[in-house]
GROMACS .gro file of C-alpha atoms in nm:
model
  412
    1MET     CA    1   9.878  -5.562  10.378
    2ASP     CA    2   9.639  -5.534  10.081
    3SER     CA    3   9.686  -5.724   9.755
    4GLU     CA    4   9.812  -5.421   9.564
    5GLN     CA    5  10.100  -5.361   9.812
    6LEU     CA    6  10.184  -5.732   9.803
    7LYS     CA    7  10.193  -5.729   9.424
    8ASN     CA    8  10.423  -5.420   9.419
    9ARG     CA    9  10.665  -5.588   9.658
   10VAL     CA   10  10.669  -5.909   9.454
   11ASP     CA   11  10.747  -5.696   9.142
   12ILE     CA   12  11.042  -5.541   9.326
   13LEU     CA   13  11.166  -5.881   9.446
   14ARG     CA   14  11.160  -6.017   9.089
   15LYS     CA   15  11.418  -5.752   8.997
   16VAL     CA   16  11.649  -5.857   9.278
   17GLU     CA   17  11.915  -6.103   9.160
   18VAL     CA   18  11.893  -6.308   9.479
   19PHE     CA   19  11.529  -6.394   9.417
   20LYS     CA   20  11.510  -6.405   9.034
   21ASP     CA   21  11.470  -6.785   9.025
   22THR     CA   22  11.235  -6.802   9.325
   23PRO     CA   23  10.881  -6.936   9.264
   24GLU     CA   24  10.584  -6.700   9.288
   25ASP     CA   25  10.446  -6.840   9.610
   26ILE     CA   26  10.784  -6.807   9.782
   27LEU     CA   27  10.817  -6.447   9.658
   28GLN     CA   28  10.478  -6.371   9.810
   29GLY     CA   29  10.594  -6.525  10.135
   30ILE     CA   30  10.906  -6.308  10.140
   31ALA     CA   31  10.705  -6.000  10.038
   32GLY     CA   32  10.474  -6.067  10.330
   33VAL     CA   33  10.752  -6.043  10.595
   34LEU     CA   34  10.936  -5.740  10.447
   35LYS     CA   35  10.920  -5.423  10.650
   36GLU     CA   36  10.902  -5.094  10.457
   37HIS     CA   37  11.102  -4.788  10.564
   38VAL     CA   38  11.120  -4.444  10.400
   39VAL     CA   39  11.443  -4.259  10.480
   40LYS     CA   40  11.511  -3.894  10.407
   41LYS     CA   41  11.801  -3.758  10.201
   42GLU     CA   42  12.133  -3.782  10.396
   43GLU     CA   43  11.971  -3.991  10.666
   44ILE     CA   44  12.206  -4.264  10.794
   45ILE     CA   45  12.058  -4.613  10.757
   46PHE     CA   46  12.330  -4.776  10.965
   47ARG     CA   47  12.683  -4.691  11.070
   48LYS     CA   48  13.008  -4.880  11.046
   49CYS     CA   49  13.052  -5.107  11.354
   50ASP     CA   50  12.676  -5.123  11.421
   51VAL     CA   51  12.559  -5.477  11.492
   52GLY     CA   52  12.363  -5.603  11.192
   53HIS     CA   53  12.049  -5.814  11.192
   54SER     CA   54  11.880  -5.725  10.859
   55MET     CA   55  11.925  -5.719  10.482
   56TYR     CA   56  11.788  -5.424  10.284
   57ILE     CA   57  11.639  -5.405   9.933
   58ILE     CA   58  11.619  -5.063   9.765
   59GLY     CA   59  11.260  -5.022   9.643
   60SER     CA   60  11.323  -4.669   9.508
   61GLY     CA   61  11.584  -4.400   9.548
   62SER     CA   62  11.959  -4.454   9.604
   63VAL     CA   63  12.222  -4.490   9.876
   64ARG     CA   64  12.600  -4.464   9.915
   65VAL     CA   65  12.818  -4.712  10.099
   66HIS     CA   66  13.107  -4.534  10.263
   67VAL     CA   67  13.374  -4.530  10.530
   68GLY     CA   68  13.390  -4.177  10.663
   69ASP     CA   69  13.405  -3.945  10.361
   70TYR     CA   70  13.540  -4.215  10.131
   71VAL     CA   71  13.261  -4.356   9.912
   72ILE     CA   72  13.303  -4.727   9.834
   73THR     CA   73  13.002  -4.758   9.602
   74ARG     CA   74  12.660  -4.619   9.519
   75MET     CA   75  12.343  -4.832   9.478
   76GLY     CA   76  12.005  -4.776   9.316
   77GLN     CA   77  11.668  -4.949   9.283
   78GLY     CA   78  11.674  -5.328   9.310
   79ARG     CA   79  12.016  -5.344   9.478
   80VAL     CA   80  12.073  -5.530   9.802
   81PHE     CA   81  12.305  -5.441  10.093
   82GLY     CA   82  12.366  -5.577  10.445
   83GLU     CA   83  12.309  -5.938  10.333
   84TYR     CA   84  12.581  -6.081  10.561
   85ALA     CA   85  12.361  -5.990  10.858
   86LEU     CA   86  12.120  -6.266  10.751
   87PHE     CA   87  12.380  -6.522  10.860
   88ASP     CA   88  12.537  -6.363  11.166
   89LYS     CA   89  12.520  -6.055  11.385
   90GLU     CA   90  12.869  -5.924  11.329
   91THR     CA   91  12.934  -5.550  11.312
   92ARG     CA   92  12.882  -5.361  10.988
   93SER     CA   93  13.197  -5.306  10.779
   94ALA     CA   94  13.079  -4.970  10.636
   95SER     CA   95  12.815  -4.703  10.678
   96VAL     CA   96  12.516  -4.656  10.445
   97THR     CA   97  12.350  -4.319  10.386
   98ALA     CA   98  12.052  -4.222  10.167
   99GLU     CA   99  12.151  -3.999   9.874
  100GLU     CA  100  11.789  -3.899   9.822
  101GLU     CA  101  11.455  -3.994   9.973
  102THR     CA  102  11.465  -4.373   9.956
  103CYS     CA  103  11.221  -4.655  10.015
  104LEU     CA  104  11.381  -4.961  10.176
  105LEU     CA  105  11.240  -5.308  10.225
  106GLU     CA  106  11.395  -5.474  10.529
  107LEU     CA  107  11.432  -5.853  10.566
  108GLU     CA  108  11.520  -5.941  10.922
  109GLN     CA  109  11.744  -6.234  11.009
  110SER     CA  110  11.474  -6.413  11.209
  111ASP     CA  111  11.221  -6.398  10.924
  112PHE     CA  112  11.488  -6.507  10.676
  113THR     CA  113  11.580  -6.806  10.892
  114ASN     CA  114  11.217  -6.921  10.910
  115LEU     CA  115  11.171  -6.888  10.531
  116MET     CA  116  11.494  -7.073  10.452
  117ALA     CA  117  11.395  -7.363  10.674
  118SER     CA  118  11.124  -7.459  10.426
  119ASN     CA  119  11.271  -7.336  10.090
  120LEU     CA  120  11.587  -7.470   9.926
  121ASP     CA  121  11.562  -7.233   9.625
  122MET     CA  122  11.572  -6.930   9.849
  123ILE     CA  123  11.883  -7.065  10.024
  124LYS     CA  124  12.054  -7.112   9.688
  125GLY     CA  125  11.966  -6.757   9.580
  126VAL     CA  126  12.102  -6.595   9.893
  127VAL     CA  127  12.417  -6.810   9.887
  128LYS     CA  128  12.464  -6.709   9.524
  129ILE     CA  129  12.464  -6.336   9.598
  130VAL     CA  130  12.691  -6.389   9.901
  131VAL     CA  131  12.938  -6.581   9.683
  132LYS     CA  132  12.920  -6.306   9.421
  133ARG     CA  133  12.994  -6.043   9.683
  134ILE     CA  134  13.287  -6.249   9.813
  135ARG     CA  135  13.425  -6.271   9.458
  136GLU     CA  136  13.388  -5.897   9.420
  137MET     CA  137  13.576  -5.852   9.746
  138ASN     CA  138  13.848  -6.089   9.627
  139GLU     CA  139  13.880  -5.896   9.302
  140LEU     CA  140  13.900  -5.572   9.496
  141GLU     CA  141  14.173  -5.719   9.719
  142ARG     CA  142  14.362  -5.835   9.408
  143LYS     CA  143  14.346  -5.486   9.258
  144LEU     CA  144  14.451  -5.333   9.589
  145ALA     CA  145  14.744  -5.571   9.605
  146GLN     CA  146  14.850  -5.474   9.251
  147SER     CA  147  14.814  -5.108   9.338
  148TYR     CA  148  15.022  -5.158   9.651
  149ILE     CA  149  15.298  -5.330   9.449
  150LYS     CA  150  15.288  -5.049   9.194
  151ILE     CA  151  15.305  -4.786   9.469
  152GLN     CA  152  15.596  -4.970   9.628
  153LYS     CA  153  15.783  -4.967   9.297
  154GLN     CA  154  15.705  -4.597   9.249
  155ASN     CA  155  15.830  -4.524   9.602
  156GLU     CA  156  16.151  -4.715   9.533
  157GLU     CA  157  16.199  -4.521   9.208
  158ILE     CA  158  16.133  -4.190   9.386
  159ALA     CA  159  16.384  -4.290   9.657
  160ARG     CA  160  16.644  -4.365   9.382
  161GLN     CA  161  16.574  -4.033   9.211
  162ASN     CA  162  16.599  -3.845   9.543
  163GLU     CA  163  16.931  -4.015   9.608
  164SER     CA  164  17.051  -3.916   9.260
  165ILE     CA  165  16.929  -3.558   9.307
  166THR     CA  166  17.106  -3.540   9.645
  167GLU     CA  167  17.430  -3.658   9.484
  168GLN     CA  168  17.391  -3.406   9.200
  169LYS     CA  169  17.322  -3.130   9.453
  170LYS     CA  170  17.639  -3.220   9.645
  171GLU     CA  171  17.838  -3.220   9.320
  172LEU     CA  172  17.690  -2.880   9.219
  173GLU     CA  173  17.770  -2.737   9.562
  174LYS     CA  174  18.128  -2.867   9.530
  175LYS     CA  175  18.165  -2.712   9.182
  176ASN     CA  176  18.012  -2.387   9.306
  177VAL     CA  177  18.273  -2.367   9.580
  178GLN     CA  178  18.542  -2.430   9.318
  179LEU     CA  179  18.401  -2.158   9.091
  180LEU     CA  180  18.391  -1.912   9.381
  181GLN     CA  181  18.753  -1.992   9.456
  182LEU     CA  182  18.852  -1.952   9.092
  183ASN     CA  183  18.659  -1.623   9.076
  184GLU     CA  184  18.841  -1.492   9.380
  185GLU     CA  185  19.172  -1.598   9.227
  186LYS     CA  186  19.078  -1.423   8.904
  187HIS     CA  187  18.996  -1.098   9.085
  188HIS     CA  188  19.323  -1.123   9.278
  189LEU     CA  189  19.524  -1.186   8.960
  190ILE     CA  190  19.361  -0.895   8.778
  191ASN     CA  191  19.436  -0.664   9.068
  192VAL     CA  192  19.797  -0.777   9.093
  193LEU     CA  193  19.861  -0.738   8.717
  194ALA     CA  194  19.687  -0.404   8.695
  195GLN     CA  195  19.858  -0.268   9.002
  196ASP     CA  196  20.200  -0.386   8.877
  197LEU     CA  197  20.141  -0.212   8.544
  198ARG     CA  198  20.038   0.115   8.706
  199ASN     CA  199  20.385   0.206   8.838
  200PRO     CA  200  20.574   0.193   8.504
  201LEU     CA  201  20.279   0.361   8.334
  202THR     CA  202  20.280   0.642   8.586
  203SER     CA  203  20.653   0.693   8.525
  204SER     CA  204  20.606   0.687   8.148
  205LEU     CA  205  20.320   0.934   8.172
  206CYS     CA  206  20.532   1.172   8.380
  207LEU     CA  207  20.813   1.151   8.119
  208ALA     CA  208  20.563   1.211   7.838
  209ASP     CA  209  20.427   1.513   8.025
  210LEU     CA  210  20.786   1.642   8.062
  211LEU     CA  211  20.860   1.593   7.691
  212LYS     CA  212  20.535   1.765   7.601
  213SER     CA  213  20.632   2.070   7.804
  214GLN     CA  214  20.974   2.099   7.638
  215THR     CA  215  20.900   2.118   7.263
  216THR     CA  216  21.061   2.453   7.185
  217ASP     CA  217  21.340   2.313   6.970
  218LEU     CA  218  21.140   2.031   6.814
  219SER     CA  219  20.985   2.012   6.469
  220LYS     CA  220  20.608   1.991   6.417
  221GLU     CA  221  20.635   1.623   6.336
  222GLN     CA  222  20.831   1.556   6.654
  223VAL     CA  223  20.575   1.751   6.858
  224LYS     CA  224  20.295   1.549   6.701
  225SER     CA  225  20.480   1.226   6.777
  226ILE     CA  226  20.520   1.328   7.144
  227GLU     CA  227  20.148   1.409   7.158
  228VAL     CA  228  20.065   1.068   7.012
  229ILE     CA  229  20.291   0.899   7.269
  230HIS     CA  230  20.136   1.108   7.548
  231LYS     CA  231  19.778   1.023   7.438
  232SER     CA  232  19.864   0.655   7.392
  233ILE     CA  233  20.007   0.623   7.740
  234LYS     CA  234  19.708   0.807   7.882
  235ARG     CA  235  19.485   0.567   7.689
  236ILE     CA  236  19.666   0.263   7.832
  237ASN     CA  237  19.637   0.417   8.177
  238HIS     CA  238  19.264   0.456   8.123
  239ILE     CA  239  19.238   0.090   8.021
  240ILE     CA  240  19.425  -0.024   8.330
  241ASN     CA  241  19.189   0.185   8.544
  242GLN     CA  242  18.893   0.034   8.360
  243VAL     CA  243  19.019  -0.316   8.428
  244LEU     CA  244  19.043  -0.235   8.799
  245ASP     CA  245  18.701  -0.074   8.792
  246ILE     CA  246  18.531  -0.369   8.620
  247ASN     CA  247  18.690  -0.595   8.877
  248GLU     CA  248  18.525  -0.378   9.143
  249ILE     CA  249  18.190  -0.397   8.955
  250GLU     CA  250  18.205  -0.776   8.942
  251SER     CA  251  18.286  -0.789   9.310
  252LYS     CA  252  17.993  -0.549   9.372
  253SER     CA  253  18.212  -0.295   9.546
  254ILE     CA  254  18.208  -0.012   9.287
  255SER     CA  255  18.161   0.330   9.441
  256LEU     CA  256  17.970   0.565   9.209
  257LYS     CA  257  17.960   0.940   9.265
  258PRO     CA  258  17.658   1.065   9.066
  259GLU     CA  259  17.653   1.431   8.962
  260VAL     CA  260  17.417   1.638   8.751
  261THR     CA  261  17.594   1.621   8.415
  262ASN     CA  262  17.531   1.804   8.088
  263LEU     CA  263  17.568   1.533   7.824
  264LEU     CA  264  17.625   1.782   7.541
  265ILE     CA  265  17.927   1.932   7.718
  266LEU     CA  266  18.058   1.586   7.809
  267LEU     CA  267  18.029   1.462   7.446
  268ASN     CA  268  18.205   1.776   7.316
  269GLU     CA  269  18.497   1.716   7.555
  270ILE     CA  270  18.522   1.350   7.447
  271SER     CA  271  18.510   1.447   7.078
  272GLU     CA  272  18.810   1.675   7.127
  273ILE     CA  273  19.017   1.387   7.269
  274TYR     CA  274  18.984   1.203   6.937
  275THR     CA  275  19.054   1.500   6.707
  276TYR     CA  276  19.393   1.357   6.604
  277ALA     CA  277  19.262   1.001   6.551
  278LEU     CA  278  18.976   1.139   6.335
  279ALA     CA  279  19.217   1.348   6.129
  280GLN     CA  280  19.448   1.052   6.068
  281LYS     CA  281  19.163   0.865   5.899
  282ASN     CA  282  19.001   1.173   5.745
  283ILE     CA  283  18.677   1.092   5.931
  284GLN     CA  284  18.423   1.372   5.981
  285LEU     CA  285  18.256   1.377   6.325
  286HIS     CA  286  17.911   1.536   6.346
  287LEU     CA  287  17.774   1.614   6.692
  288ASP     CA  288  17.410   1.720   6.701
  289GLY     CA  289  17.200   1.791   7.009
  290SER     CA  290  17.105   2.034   7.280
  291ASP     CA  291  17.169   2.060   7.655
  292LEU     CA  292  17.032   1.751   7.832
  293PHE     CA  293  17.103   1.684   8.196
  294VAL     CA  294  17.134   1.345   8.367
  295LYS     CA  295  17.254   1.236   8.709
  296VAL     CA  296  17.548   1.000   8.653
  297ASP     CA  297  17.908   0.954   8.757
  298PRO     CA  298  18.079   1.177   8.494
  299ILE     CA  299  18.399   0.971   8.498
  300TYR     CA  300  18.223   0.645   8.419
  301ALA     CA  301  17.990   0.816   8.172
  302ALA     CA  302  18.298   0.953   7.988
  303LEU     CA  303  18.455   0.606   7.980
  304ILE     CA  304  18.133   0.467   7.826
  305PHE     CA  305  18.126   0.720   7.539
  306GLU     CA  306  18.503   0.710   7.489
  307ASN     CA  307  18.492   0.334   7.444
  308ILE     CA  308  18.203   0.347   7.195
  309LEU     CA  309  18.350   0.637   6.996
  310SER     CA  310  18.699   0.483   6.981
  311ASN     CA  311  18.544   0.162   6.843
  312ALA     CA  312  18.349   0.359   6.585
  313ILE     CA  313  18.671   0.534   6.472
  314LYS     CA  314  18.869   0.209   6.473
  315PHE     CA  315  18.629   0.027   6.245
  316SER     CA  316  18.526   0.314   6.016
  317PRO     CA  317  18.699   0.319   5.674
  318ASP     CA  318  18.897   0.631   5.584
  319GLY     CA  319  18.695   0.928   5.461
  320LYS     CA  320  18.366   0.822   5.626
  321ASN     CA  321  18.140   0.997   5.875
  322ILE     CA  322  18.055   0.938   6.240
  323TYR     CA  323  17.740   1.094   6.386
  324ILE     CA  324  17.671   1.160   6.753
  325ARG     CA  325  17.308   1.243   6.819
  326LEU     CA  326  17.184   1.360   7.156
  327ILE     CA  327  16.803   1.344   7.168
  328LYS     CA  328  16.523   1.347   7.423
  329LYS     CA  329  16.270   1.061   7.421
  330GLU     CA  330  15.998   1.109   7.679
  331ASP     CA  331  16.184   1.112   8.015
  332MET     CA  332  16.507   0.968   7.874
  333ALA     CA  333  16.823   1.128   7.732
  334VAL     CA  334  16.945   0.915   7.441
  335VAL     CA  335  17.294   0.928   7.291
  336GLU     CA  336  17.333   0.750   6.955
  337ILE     CA  337  17.681   0.701   6.804
  338ILE     CA  338  17.644   0.605   6.438
  339ASP     CA  339  17.921   0.495   6.203
  340GLU     CA  340  17.952   0.392   5.838
  341GLY     CA  341  18.163   0.085   5.905
  342PRO     CA  342  18.114  -0.278   5.790
  343GLY     CA  343  17.826  -0.337   6.030
  344ILE     CA  344  17.752  -0.634   6.256
  345SER     CA  345  17.566  -0.956   6.180
  346GLU     CA  346  17.246  -1.039   6.364
  347ASP     CA  347  17.417  -1.318   6.557
  348ASP     CA  348  17.710  -1.095   6.659
  349VAL     CA  349  17.469  -0.822   6.775
  350LYS     CA  350  17.314  -1.070   7.019
  351LYS     CA  351  17.650  -1.142   7.183
  352LEU     CA  352  17.800  -0.795   7.138
  353PHE     CA  353  17.775  -0.708   7.507
  354GLY     CA  354  17.859  -1.058   7.628
  355LYS     CA  355  18.108  -1.112   7.906
  356TYR     CA  356  18.471  -1.136   7.787
  357GLN     CA  357  18.373  -1.100   7.419
  358LYS     CA  358  18.683  -1.017   7.216
  359GLN     CA  359  18.471  -0.872   6.937
  360SER     CA  360  18.349  -0.567   7.119
  361TYR     CA  361  18.241  -0.414   6.787
  362GLN     CA  362  18.237  -0.499   6.414
  363SER     CA  363  18.441  -0.814   6.380
  364ILE     CA  364  18.430  -0.893   6.010
  365GLY     CA  365  18.791  -0.922   5.896
  366GLN     CA  366  18.907  -0.685   6.169
  367ASP     CA  367  19.176  -0.693   6.434
  368GLU     CA  368  19.029  -0.836   6.752
  369THR     CA  369  19.283  -0.690   6.997
  370GLN     CA  370  19.095  -0.373   7.075
  371GLY     CA  371  19.079  -0.298   7.445
  372ILE     CA  372  18.839  -0.418   7.709
  373GLY     CA  373  18.521  -0.452   7.513
  374LEU     CA  374  18.159  -0.346   7.531
  375SER     CA  375  18.075  -0.592   7.809
  376ILE     CA  376  18.238  -0.346   8.049
  377VAL     CA  377  18.054  -0.053   7.886
  378LYS     CA  378  17.730  -0.240   7.949
  379LYS     CA  379  17.823  -0.297   8.314
  380TYR     CA  380  17.907   0.074   8.361
  381THR     CA  381  17.579   0.175   8.199
  382GLU     CA  382  17.363  -0.061   8.402
  383ALA     CA  383  17.550   0.030   8.722
  384MET     CA  384  17.415   0.385   8.666
  385LYS     CA  385  17.064   0.251   8.588
  386GLY     CA  386  17.098   0.316   8.219
  387LYS     CA  387  17.036   0.106   7.905
  388ILE     CA  388  17.263   0.026   7.610
  389TRP     CA  389  17.166  -0.129   7.278
  390CYS     CA  390  17.294  -0.186   6.928
  391SER     CA  391  17.124  -0.168   6.587
  392SER     CA  392  17.315  -0.282   6.280
  393LYS     CA  393  17.315  -0.466   5.948
  394LEU     CA  394  17.613  -0.601   5.761
  395GLY     CA  395  17.753  -0.346   5.519
  396LYS     CA  396  17.542  -0.062   5.659
  397GLY     CA  397  17.729   0.053   5.968
  398ALA     CA  398  17.616   0.033   6.327
  399THR     CA  399  17.437   0.243   6.587
  400ILE     CA  400  17.520   0.211   6.956
  401GLY     CA  401  17.263   0.376   7.180
  402VAL     CA  402  17.296   0.469   7.546
  403GLU     CA  403  16.999   0.592   7.752
  404PHE     CA  404  16.988   0.763   8.091
  405LYS     CA  405  16.691   0.904   8.276
  406LEU     CA  406  16.663   1.281   8.239
  407TYR     CA  407  16.743   1.475   8.552
  408GLN     CA  408  16.456   1.665   8.709
  409PRO     CA  409  16.525   1.915   8.989
  410SER     CA  410  16.266   1.737   9.202
  411MET     CA  411  16.483   1.423   9.188
  412SER     CA  412  16.759   1.574   9.400
   0.00000   0.00000   0.00000
């Protein structure tokens, strides 16, 4: 080895903590026994469980100390690894791989033993780095122990939370069963009540039909009264049928019979039903539109528009107007029923179609006992793949809109 190489090695050794207090002549002695190795990037220097017999000093480059894919630490120039092998020939506790092309200076156990035999300062330096490494290991063990305790606590907390969630799930399942039972009881009760009401209504309707057919000797006022009674009973009968139908909708057993329906004709027929009610309040009904065809169940479609129109009449002041507009918007047929009533607040509009809402329409200072409500109208509409909406401001009336897809011959 020439003097320049020896000098370079001594310069490297001065940067190594183990040898920083070592005299010059001893450093030269150590430099003289070091063996130089150049390892390529990703070349393994030694593997875990290999038997060790040398300590390595990184002259240039860098390495990673790892167990499998888990990297314990990374080291650069001037760092030392494998120092335990200077004292025994136990197996390596980890693998070391070059991260880039790296120059290593190897100090073998036999050379180290010979040097230590004649130099107390070198022994102190090596012992110092070994003690430091042991302290680092102790600190690592302490941190691992703390982490383990923390993980244990987290696991216990997770176990408690899982137990709580399991209990909550059981309670929810129990309540769900109870709700299903109550729902079944509700459907049964509705059916019983509605069916029990049908018989007396049917009898009353037959009597009203009989009276209506025998009006020869009656005055005009009496005839009108019989007509009112007849229409009222029919109306109650409709409501009972609606109650039964909504019960079927909620139980998902409704049977629709879609037909190609001319909305203009349907709306004209519905308007005629309310001629007397309109006249009683001196309300003018304006129907505007042209023939538009949709494929819906005409019975349910009629119930939808009857409910909306009857609400509009109910809440319109005397002498006002109601407008029914039938318009085409792209591929949709839109029916708008517009009144000049007291209107609906923004909050009430949001819950207008809510389930079991008593206020099925304008509710400001009005009687709330008006039939089955717009929640059922919404269910009918959606059952036929339509849309329903409301636009209103307090004091400026309300518009209820119903939309169905226009019928195209190619759809059938």
